[in-house]
Amino acid sequence: MEPVGLSSASSKDSTSLDVGSERNRYPYVTGTSVLGVKYKDGVALAADLGGSYGSTLRYKSVERIKAIGKHTLLGASGEISDFQEILRYLDELILYDNMWDDGNSLGPKEIHNYLNRVMYNRRNKFNPLWNSLVIGGVKNGQKYLGMVGMIGTHFEDNHVATGFGNHLARPIFRDEWREDMTFEEAVRLLEKCLRVLLYRDRSAINKFQIAKITDEGVTISQPYSLKTFWGFSAFKDPTKGAEGSW
Amino acid sequence: MALSRDWMYENNGGTCVAIAGADYCVVAADTRLSIGYSIYTRDYSKICKLTEKCVLASSGFQGDIKALQKNLAAKHLIYQHQHNKQMSCPAMAQLLSNTLYFKRFFPYYAFNVLGGLDNEGKGCVFTYDAVGSYERVGYSAQGSGSTLVMPILDNQLKSPSPLLLPARDAVTPLSEADAVDMVKDVFASATERDIYTGDKLEIVILNASGVRREFMDLRKD
């Protein structure tokens, strides 16, 4: 899933499938990892506010975590415009759900299933929504956290991460996640992983939001930064071991 | 990139096994969901109970597997409404074959093993490829660890050879408890050498008294 930026499409495989329809060949403006953990009272999601255009960090205030209905949080990585499209689909879904006015409301499991079907069906039409989605929520005391990929791969777990987070954050989660974490502990765990991603993921920026959802409702924090440390001696004097090098 | 057509599939790994006995059937699969060299989750079930007498285990691309299992469950529901009874296992076997072939030119990337009890109460196992070609056998393995598992089953199950004439029923003469132990052994071995197999083993046993589920831990590395 490499963003190609401004270079032109390859034409090696022109087939009749391509005639006339819109086709998502590669993503343009992308968001990087989204992290999610369950904790004692609910679910917490974290993501940075960056939108990259290939190797350029073009947008620095892209909110990639949104509340859906009363019970769900949705975080997305990948193509930002496709995320906005998904939000439009969900707006309509929630609207119809509210219009029933029957006291029932769509919970995170239903949203996850809906998005799973949408992603899979778009993949079947060769026109995917280029996103990896994290769905978290609480309904009637039941916590839920799941992920849906671009082609419809999906699962539910106590901690999830998309993109680079899968490689860098999941191992930390596997080691340190506990069932009965308080919100403060969950935030410390998320911040630890966000910091690792900041150091090691080229497309991460130092501006994050943490969102939490409990039975009481949704809170999405204001953007904030983490303290980082770059004062390693190897950075100060990189050529110490090799005189004449640069 | 969308034109190159290999972004549409991925292999989420896993191994599925089924063994048919004289009056039981054992269907088992591991619960690891992988992507490339990463693990998404250690606790995802690949087994779907389609009827009281018929259980499907699939490995391959999880998006397609979920869609396939939902598709079959929906068709079965309609069948029940129309015929006022559940589908038999051989009937479900044919339905699965047809459903897979229907997408012959954009396949479900799913490698299936269907296990259950036939109309006489004997165990039956059907094994499939991704486009619907199938065969009733006494035992089968599909998925990333299938090449590690099949030779052991061939050697240990004492089933009559499929090459014998007159044709004999391929079910294993082993008892249910022995077959379940065999499945546990075989998965423990597959886990050692197949990186996509591991974490936990889910075993579903069907017999005259109903459907029972067992779990066993496997290596997590």
Coordinates of C-alpha atoms in Angstrom, one line a residue:
Chain A
M1 CA 0.0 0.0 0.0
E2 CA 2.6 2.6 -1.0
P3 CA 1.4 6.1 -1.7
V4 CA 2.8 7.1 -5.1
G5 CA 2.2 10.9 -4.8
L6 CA 2.4 12.7 -8.0
S7 CA 3.9 10.1 -10.3
S8 CA 1.7 8.7 -13.0
A9 CA 0.0 5.3 -13.0
S10 CA 1.6 2.3 -14.5
S11 CA -0.2 1.0 -17.6
K12 CA 1.2 -2.5 -17.7
D13 CA -2.1 -4.2 -17.1
S14 CA -4.8 -2.4 -19.0
T15 CA -7.8 -4.6 -19.1
S16 CA -11.4 -4.1 -20.1
L17 CA -12.3 -4.1 -16.4
D18 CA -11.1 -0.5 -16.3
V19 CA -13.6 0.9 -18.7
G20 CA -15.4 4.0 -17.5
S21 CA -15.5 3.4 -13.8
E22 CA -13.8 5.2 -11.0
R23 CA -11.0 3.1 -9.6
N24 CA -9.0 3.6 -6.5
R25 CA -5.5 2.7 -7.6
Y26 CA -3.4 4.1 -4.8
P27 CA -4.0 6.4 -1.8
Y28 CA -3.0 10.1 -2.0
V29 CA -3.5 11.8 1.4
T30 CA -2.9 9.2 4.1
G31 CA -3.1 9.0 7.9
T32 CA -0.8 6.7 9.8
S33 CA -1.5 4.3 12.6
V34 CA -4.5 4.2 14.9
L35 CA -4.2 2.5 18.3
G36 CA -7.0 1.1 20.5
V37 CA -7.2 -0.6 23.9
K38 CA -10.0 -1.8 26.1
Y39 CA -9.7 -0.7 29.8
K40 CA -11.7 -1.2 32.9
D41 CA -14.6 1.3 32.1
G42 CA -14.5 1.4 28.4
V43 CA -12.3 1.7 25.3
A44 CA -9.6 4.2 24.4
L45 CA -8.4 5.1 20.9
A46 CA -5.4 7.2 20.0
A47 CA -4.1 8.6 16.7
D48 CA -2.0 11.5 15.5
L49 CA -3.4 14.4 13.4
G50 CA -1.2 14.0 10.4
G51 CA -2.2 13.7 6.7
S52 CA 0.7 12.8 4.5
Y53 CA 0.8 13.4 0.7
G54 CA 3.4 10.8 -0.2
S55 CA 6.5 11.9 1.7
T56 CA 5.3 15.4 2.4
L57 CA 3.6 16.0 5.7
R58 CA 0.9 18.1 4.1
Y59 CA -1.8 18.4 6.7
K60 CA -1.3 18.6 10.4
S61 CA -4.8 18.9 11.8
V62 CA -6.6 15.9 10.4
E63 CA -8.9 14.4 13.0
R64 CA -8.9 10.7 12.4
I65 CA -11.1 9.6 15.3
K66 CA -14.8 10.4 15.2
A67 CA -17.8 9.5 17.3
I68 CA -20.5 7.5 15.6
G69 CA -23.9 7.6 17.2
K70 CA -24.0 7.2 21.0
H71 CA -22.0 4.1 21.5
T72 CA -19.1 4.0 19.1
L73 CA -15.8 5.6 18.1
L74 CA -14.3 5.1 14.7
G75 CA -10.6 5.7 13.9
A76 CA -9.1 5.4 10.4
S77 CA -5.7 5.2 8.8
G78 CA -5.1 5.3 5.1
E79 CA -6.7 7.5 2.5
I80 CA -8.4 10.5 4.3
S81 CA -11.0 11.2 1.6
D82 CA -12.2 7.6 1.8
F83 CA -12.5 8.0 5.6
Q84 CA -14.7 11.1 4.9
E85 CA -16.8 9.0 2.5
I86 CA -17.2 6.3 5.2
L87 CA -18.3 9.0 7.7
R88 CA -21.0 10.1 5.1
Y89 CA -22.2 6.4 4.9
L90 CA -22.3 6.2 8.6
D91 CA -24.2 9.6 8.9
E92 CA -26.9 8.1 6.8
L93 CA -26.9 4.9 8.7
I94 CA -27.2 6.7 12.1
L95 CA -29.9 9.0 10.7
Y96 CA -32.1 6.1 9.7
D97 CA -31.4 4.4 13.0
N98 CA -32.6 7.5 14.9
M99 CA -35.6 8.0 12.6
W100 CA -37.0 4.7 13.8
D101 CA -37.3 6.4 17.2
D102 CA -37.8 3.0 18.9
G103 CA -35.4 3.4 21.8
N104 CA -32.9 1.1 20.1
S105 CA -29.6 2.4 18.8
L106 CA -26.7 0.9 16.7
G107 CA -23.9 -0.3 18.9
P108 CA -20.2 -0.9 18.0
K109 CA -20.8 -4.5 17.0
E110 CA -23.4 -3.4 14.4
I111 CA -21.2 -0.6 13.1
H112 CA -18.3 -3.0 12.8
N113 CA -20.4 -5.5 10.9
Y114 CA -21.7 -2.8 8.6
L115 CA -18.3 -1.4 7.9
N116 CA -16.9 -4.9 7.3
R117 CA -19.6 -5.5 4.7
V118 CA -19.0 -2.1 3.0
M119 CA -15.2 -2.7 2.8
Y120 CA -15.6 -6.2 1.5
N121 CA -18.2 -5.3 -1.1
R122 CA -16.1 -2.4 -2.4
R123 CA -13.2 -4.7 -2.7
N124 CA -15.4 -7.1 -4.7
K125 CA -16.0 -4.2 -7.1
F126 CA -12.3 -3.6 -7.5
N127 CA -12.8 -0.1 -6.0
P128 CA -11.7 -0.3 -2.4
L129 CA -12.0 2.2 0.4
W130 CA -8.3 2.5 1.1
N131 CA -8.5 2.5 4.9
S132 CA -7.8 0.4 8.0
L133 CA -10.6 1.1 10.5
V134 CA -10.6 0.8 14.3
I135 CA -14.1 0.5 15.8
G136 CA -14.4 0.8 19.6
G137 CA -17.4 1.3 21.8
V138 CA -19.4 0.4 24.9
K139 CA -23.1 -0.5 24.9
N140 CA -25.0 -1.7 27.9
G141 CA -21.8 -2.2 29.8
Q142 CA -20.3 -4.4 27.1
K143 CA -17.0 -3.1 25.7
Y144 CA -16.1 -3.8 22.1
L145 CA -13.0 -3.2 20.1
G146 CA -12.4 -4.3 16.5
M147 CA -10.6 -3.6 13.3
V148 CA -11.5 -3.8 9.6
G149 CA -9.0 -3.8 6.9
M150 CA -9.1 -2.5 3.3
I151 CA -10.2 -5.8 1.8
G152 CA -12.6 -6.9 4.5
T153 CA -10.3 -8.7 6.9
H154 CA -11.7 -8.1 10.4
F155 CA -11.3 -9.2 14.0
E156 CA -12.0 -8.2 17.5
D157 CA -9.5 -8.1 20.4
N158 CA -8.5 -6.4 23.6
H159 CA -6.0 -4.2 21.8
V160 CA -5.7 -3.3 18.1
A161 CA -3.5 -1.2 15.9
T162 CA -3.3 -0.4 12.2
G163 CA -0.4 0.1 9.9
F164 CA 3.0 0.5 11.7
G165 CA 1.2 0.2 15.0
N166 CA 0.7 -3.4 14.2
H167 CA 4.4 -4.0 14.2
L168 CA 5.5 -1.5 16.9
A169 CA 2.6 -1.1 19.3
R170 CA 0.9 -4.6 19.4
P171 CA 4.0 -6.3 21.0
I172 CA 4.0 -3.6 23.7
F173 CA 0.2 -4.1 24.2
R174 CA 0.7 -7.9 24.4
D175 CA 3.3 -7.5 27.1
E176 CA 1.7 -4.7 29.2
W177 CA -2.1 -4.7 28.6
R178 CA -4.2 -5.7 31.6
E179 CA -7.9 -6.3 31.8
D180 CA -8.5 -3.9 34.7
M181 CA -6.4 -0.9 33.7
T182 CA -7.7 2.5 34.8
F183 CA -8.1 5.2 32.2
E184 CA -4.8 6.8 33.3
E185 CA -2.9 3.5 32.9
A186 CA -4.5 3.1 29.5
V187 CA -3.4 6.5 28.4
R188 CA 0.2 5.8 29.7
L189 CA 0.3 2.6 27.7
L190 CA -1.1 4.4 24.6
E191 CA 1.4 7.3 25.0
K192 CA 4.3 4.8 25.3
C193 CA 3.3 3.3 22.0
L194 CA 2.6 6.7 20.4
R195 CA 6.1 7.8 21.4
V196 CA 7.7 4.7 19.8
L197 CA 5.7 5.4 16.6
L198 CA 6.8 9.0 16.7
Y199 CA 10.5 7.9 16.8
R200 CA 10.2 5.2 14.2
D201 CA 7.3 5.9 11.8
R202 CA 8.3 8.5 9.2
S203 CA 4.7 9.6 8.7
A204 CA 3.9 10.2 12.4
I205 CA 3.7 13.7 13.8
N206 CA 4.0 15.0 17.4
K207 CA 0.4 16.0 17.7
F208 CA -2.1 13.5 19.1
Q209 CA -5.6 13.0 20.2
I210 CA -6.8 10.4 22.7
A211 CA -10.5 9.4 22.6
K212 CA -12.3 7.6 25.2
I213 CA -15.7 6.0 25.3
T214 CA -17.6 4.6 28.3
D215 CA -21.2 4.0 29.1
E216 CA -21.5 7.7 30.0
G217 CA -20.4 8.9 26.5
V218 CA -17.6 10.0 24.3
T219 CA -14.7 12.3 25.0
I220 CA -12.1 13.2 22.4
S221 CA -9.2 15.1 23.9
Q222 CA -7.7 18.3 22.6
P223 CA -4.6 17.8 20.4
Y224 CA -1.4 17.7 22.5
S225 CA 2.2 16.6 22.1
L226 CA 4.5 14.2 23.8
K227 CA 8.0 14.9 25.2
T228 CA 10.7 13.3 23.1
F229 CA 14.4 12.9 23.8
W230 CA 17.0 13.3 21.0
G231 CA 20.0 14.0 23.2
F232 CA 21.9 10.8 22.5
S233 CA 25.6 11.1 22.2
A234 CA 25.6 9.3 18.9
F235 CA 23.4 12.0 17.5
K236 CA 25.6 14.8 18.8
D237 CA 28.8 13.4 17.4
P238 CA 27.8 10.9 14.7
T239 CA 31.3 10.6 13.3
K240 CA 33.1 9.9 16.5
G241 CA 34.0 6.4 15.6
A242 CA 35.0 7.2 12.0
E243 CA 37.3 10.2 11.6
G244 CA 36.9 12.0 8.3
S245 CA 33.4 10.7 7.8
W246 CA 30.3 12.9 7.6
Chain B
M1 CA -1.7 -1.0 -8.2
A2 CA -5.4 -1.9 -8.3
L3 CA -4.9 -3.2 -11.8
S4 CA -2.3 -5.8 -10.7
R5 CA -4.9 -7.8 -8.8
D6 CA -2.8 -9.2 -6.0
W7 CA -3.9 -6.6 -3.5
M8 CA -7.4 -8.1 -3.5
Y9 CA -6.4 -11.3 -1.7
E10 CA -4.3 -12.0 1.3
N11 CA -3.6 -15.3 3.1
N12 CA -4.5 -15.1 6.8
G13 CA -3.2 -18.6 7.3
G14 CA -4.3 -21.4 9.6
T15 CA -4.9 -25.1 9.3
C16 CA -8.2 -27.0 9.3
V17 CA -8.6 -30.8 9.8
A18 CA -11.6 -33.1 9.9
I19 CA -11.8 -36.8 10.7
A20 CA -14.8 -39.0 10.1
G21 CA -15.5 -42.0 12.3
A22 CA -18.2 -44.7 12.3
D23 CA -20.7 -42.6 14.3
Y24 CA -18.9 -39.3 14.9
C25 CA -17.0 -36.5 13.2
V26 CA -14.3 -34.3 14.5
V27 CA -13.6 -30.9 12.9
A28 CA -10.7 -28.8 14.2
A29 CA -8.9 -25.6 13.3
D30 CA -6.4 -23.3 15.0
T31 CA -7.5 -19.8 16.0
R32 CA -4.6 -17.7 14.8
L33 CA -5.2 -14.8 12.3
S34 CA -2.0 -13.7 10.6
I35 CA -1.0 -11.2 8.0
G36 CA 2.4 -11.4 6.5
Y37 CA 4.8 -12.0 9.4
S38 CA 2.5 -10.4 11.9
I39 CA -0.3 -11.8 14.0
Y40 CA -3.6 -9.9 14.1
T41 CA -5.2 -11.9 16.8
R42 CA -4.7 -15.2 18.6
D43 CA -8.4 -15.9 19.1
Y44 CA -10.4 -16.0 15.8
S45 CA -12.6 -19.0 15.1
K46 CA -12.4 -20.5 11.6
I47 CA -15.2 -23.0 12.3
C48 CA -18.8 -22.3 11.4
K49 CA -21.7 -24.5 12.5
L50 CA -24.0 -24.7 9.6
T51 CA -26.6 -27.2 10.8
E52 CA -26.9 -29.6 13.7
K53 CA -25.1 -32.2 11.7
C54 CA -22.7 -30.2 9.6
V55 CA -19.7 -28.0 10.5
L56 CA -17.5 -26.1 8.1
A57 CA -13.9 -25.2 8.8
S58 CA -12.1 -22.8 6.3
S59 CA -8.7 -21.3 6.0
G60 CA -7.4 -18.7 3.5
F61 CA -8.5 -15.1 3.1
Q62 CA -10.6 -14.3 6.1
G63 CA -12.8 -11.7 4.3
D64 CA -13.8 -14.3 1.7
I65 CA -14.3 -17.0 4.4
K66 CA -16.6 -14.8 6.4
A67 CA -18.6 -14.0 3.3
L68 CA -18.8 -17.6 2.3
Q69 CA -19.9 -18.8 5.7
K70 CA -22.5 -16.1 5.9
N71 CA -23.7 -17.0 2.4
L72 CA -24.1 -20.6 3.2
A73 CA -25.9 -19.9 6.5
A74 CA -28.3 -17.6 4.7
K75 CA -29.0 -20.2 2.0
H76 CA -29.6 -22.8 4.8
L77 CA -32.1 -20.6 6.5
I78 CA -34.0 -20.2 3.3
Y79 CA -33.9 -24.0 2.8
Q80 CA -35.3 -24.5 6.3
H81 CA -38.1 -22.1 5.6
Q82 CA -38.9 -23.8 2.3
H83 CA -38.5 -27.5 3.3
N84 CA -39.3 -27.4 7.0
K85 CA -36.2 -29.3 7.8
Q86 CA -32.4 -28.9 8.1
M87 CA -30.1 -29.7 5.2
S88 CA -28.3 -33.0 5.3
C89 CA -24.5 -32.9 5.3
P90 CA -24.2 -34.3 1.7
A91 CA -26.7 -31.7 0.5
M92 CA -24.7 -28.9 2.2
A93 CA -21.6 -30.4 0.6
Q94 CA -23.1 -29.9 -2.9
L95 CA -24.3 -26.5 -2.0
L96 CA -20.8 -25.4 -0.9
S97 CA -19.4 -26.7 -4.1
N98 CA -21.9 -24.8 -6.2
T99 CA -21.4 -21.7 -4.2
L100 CA -17.6 -21.8 -4.7
Y101 CA -17.9 -22.5 -8.5
F102 CA -20.3 -19.7 -8.9
K103 CA -17.3 -17.4 -8.3
R104 CA -15.1 -19.5 -10.6
F105 CA -13.7 -16.3 -12.2
F106 CA -13.1 -14.3 -9.0
P107 CA -12.8 -17.1 -6.5
Y108 CA -13.4 -17.2 -2.8
Y109 CA -9.8 -17.7 -1.5
A110 CA -11.1 -20.3 1.0
F111 CA -9.8 -23.8 1.5
N112 CA -12.6 -25.7 3.1
V113 CA -13.2 -28.9 5.0
L114 CA -16.8 -29.8 5.7
G115 CA -17.5 -32.4 8.4
G116 CA -20.6 -33.9 9.8
L117 CA -23.0 -36.9 10.0
D118 CA -24.7 -38.2 6.9
N119 CA -28.3 -39.4 6.7
E120 CA -27.3 -42.8 8.3
G121 CA -25.5 -41.2 11.2
K122 CA -22.1 -42.1 9.9
G123 CA -19.3 -39.6 10.0
C124 CA -18.6 -37.8 6.7
V125 CA -15.9 -35.4 5.6
F126 CA -15.8 -33.4 2.4
T127 CA -12.7 -31.7 1.2
Y128 CA -12.6 -28.8 -1.3
D129 CA -10.3 -26.6 -3.4
A130 CA -10.9 -22.9 -3.8
V131 CA -13.2 -23.3 -6.8
G132 CA -15.5 -26.0 -5.6
S133 CA -14.1 -29.3 -6.7
Y134 CA -14.9 -31.7 -3.9
E135 CA -14.7 -35.3 -2.7
R136 CA -16.1 -37.3 0.2
V137 CA -13.2 -38.7 2.1
G138 CA -12.6 -40.3 5.5
Y139 CA -10.3 -37.4 6.7
S140 CA -8.7 -34.3 5.4
A141 CA -6.5 -31.3 6.2
Q142 CA -6.5 -27.9 4.4
G143 CA -4.7 -24.6 4.9
S144 CA -1.1 -23.6 5.6
G145 CA -0.3 -26.7 7.7
S146 CA -2.1 -29.2 5.6
T147 CA 1.1 -30.6 4.0
L148 CA 2.4 -31.2 7.5
V149 CA -0.8 -32.8 8.8
M150 CA -2.0 -35.1 5.9
P151 CA 1.0 -37.5 5.9
I152 CA 0.5 -38.1 9.6
L153 CA -3.2 -38.8 9.2
D154 CA -2.4 -41.1 6.3
N155 CA 0.0 -43.0 8.5
Q156 CA -1.9 -43.1 11.8
L157 CA -5.6 -43.3 11.1
K158 CA -5.7 -46.9 9.9
S159 CA -8.3 -46.0 7.3
P160 CA -8.9 -48.3 4.3
S161 CA -7.0 -47.2 1.3
P162 CA -9.0 -45.3 -1.3
L163 CA -7.4 -47.4 -4.0
L164 CA -9.0 -50.7 -2.8
L165 CA -11.6 -52.5 -4.9
P166 CA -14.4 -53.0 -4.1
A167 CA -14.5 -49.4 -2.7
R168 CA -14.6 -49.3 1.1
D169 CA -15.9 -46.7 3.4
A170 CA -13.0 -44.4 4.2
V171 CA -14.0 -43.7 7.8
T172 CA -11.4 -44.4 10.5
P173 CA -12.0 -47.4 12.8
L174 CA -10.6 -45.4 15.7
S175 CA -12.8 -44.4 18.6
E176 CA -13.9 -40.8 19.1
A177 CA -11.5 -40.2 22.0
D178 CA -8.6 -41.6 20.0
A179 CA -9.5 -39.4 17.0
V180 CA -9.7 -36.3 19.3
D181 CA -6.3 -37.2 20.7
M182 CA -4.9 -37.7 17.2
V183 CA -6.1 -34.2 16.2
K184 CA -4.4 -32.6 19.2
D185 CA -1.2 -34.4 18.5
V186 CA -1.3 -33.5 14.8
F187 CA -1.9 -29.8 15.5
A188 CA 0.9 -29.7 18.1
S189 CA 3.2 -31.1 15.4
A190 CA 2.0 -28.7 12.7
T191 CA 2.5 -25.7 15.1
E192 CA 6.1 -26.6 15.5
R193 CA 6.9 -26.1 11.9
D194 CA 4.2 -23.9 10.4
I195 CA 4.5 -20.3 11.4
Y196 CA 0.9 -19.6 10.6
T197 CA -0.5 -22.3 12.9
G198 CA -0.6 -22.0 16.6
D199 CA -2.1 -20.1 19.6
K200 CA -5.1 -22.2 20.3
L201 CA -6.9 -25.2 18.9
E202 CA -10.7 -25.3 18.6
I203 CA -12.2 -28.8 18.2
V204 CA -15.8 -29.5 17.4
I205 CA -17.1 -33.0 17.8
L206 CA -20.4 -34.1 16.3
N207 CA -22.1 -37.3 17.2
A208 CA -25.6 -38.7 17.9
S209 CA -25.9 -36.8 21.1
G210 CA -25.2 -33.5 19.5
V211 CA -22.3 -31.0 19.1
R212 CA -19.5 -30.5 21.6
R213 CA -16.6 -28.0 21.6
E214 CA -13.2 -28.4 23.1
F215 CA -10.2 -26.1 23.2
M216 CA -6.5 -26.7 23.6
D217 CA -3.6 -24.3 23.9
L218 CA -0.9 -24.4 21.2
R219 CA 2.5 -22.7 21.1
K220 CA 2.3 -19.0 20.7
D221 CA 5.5 -18.4 18.8

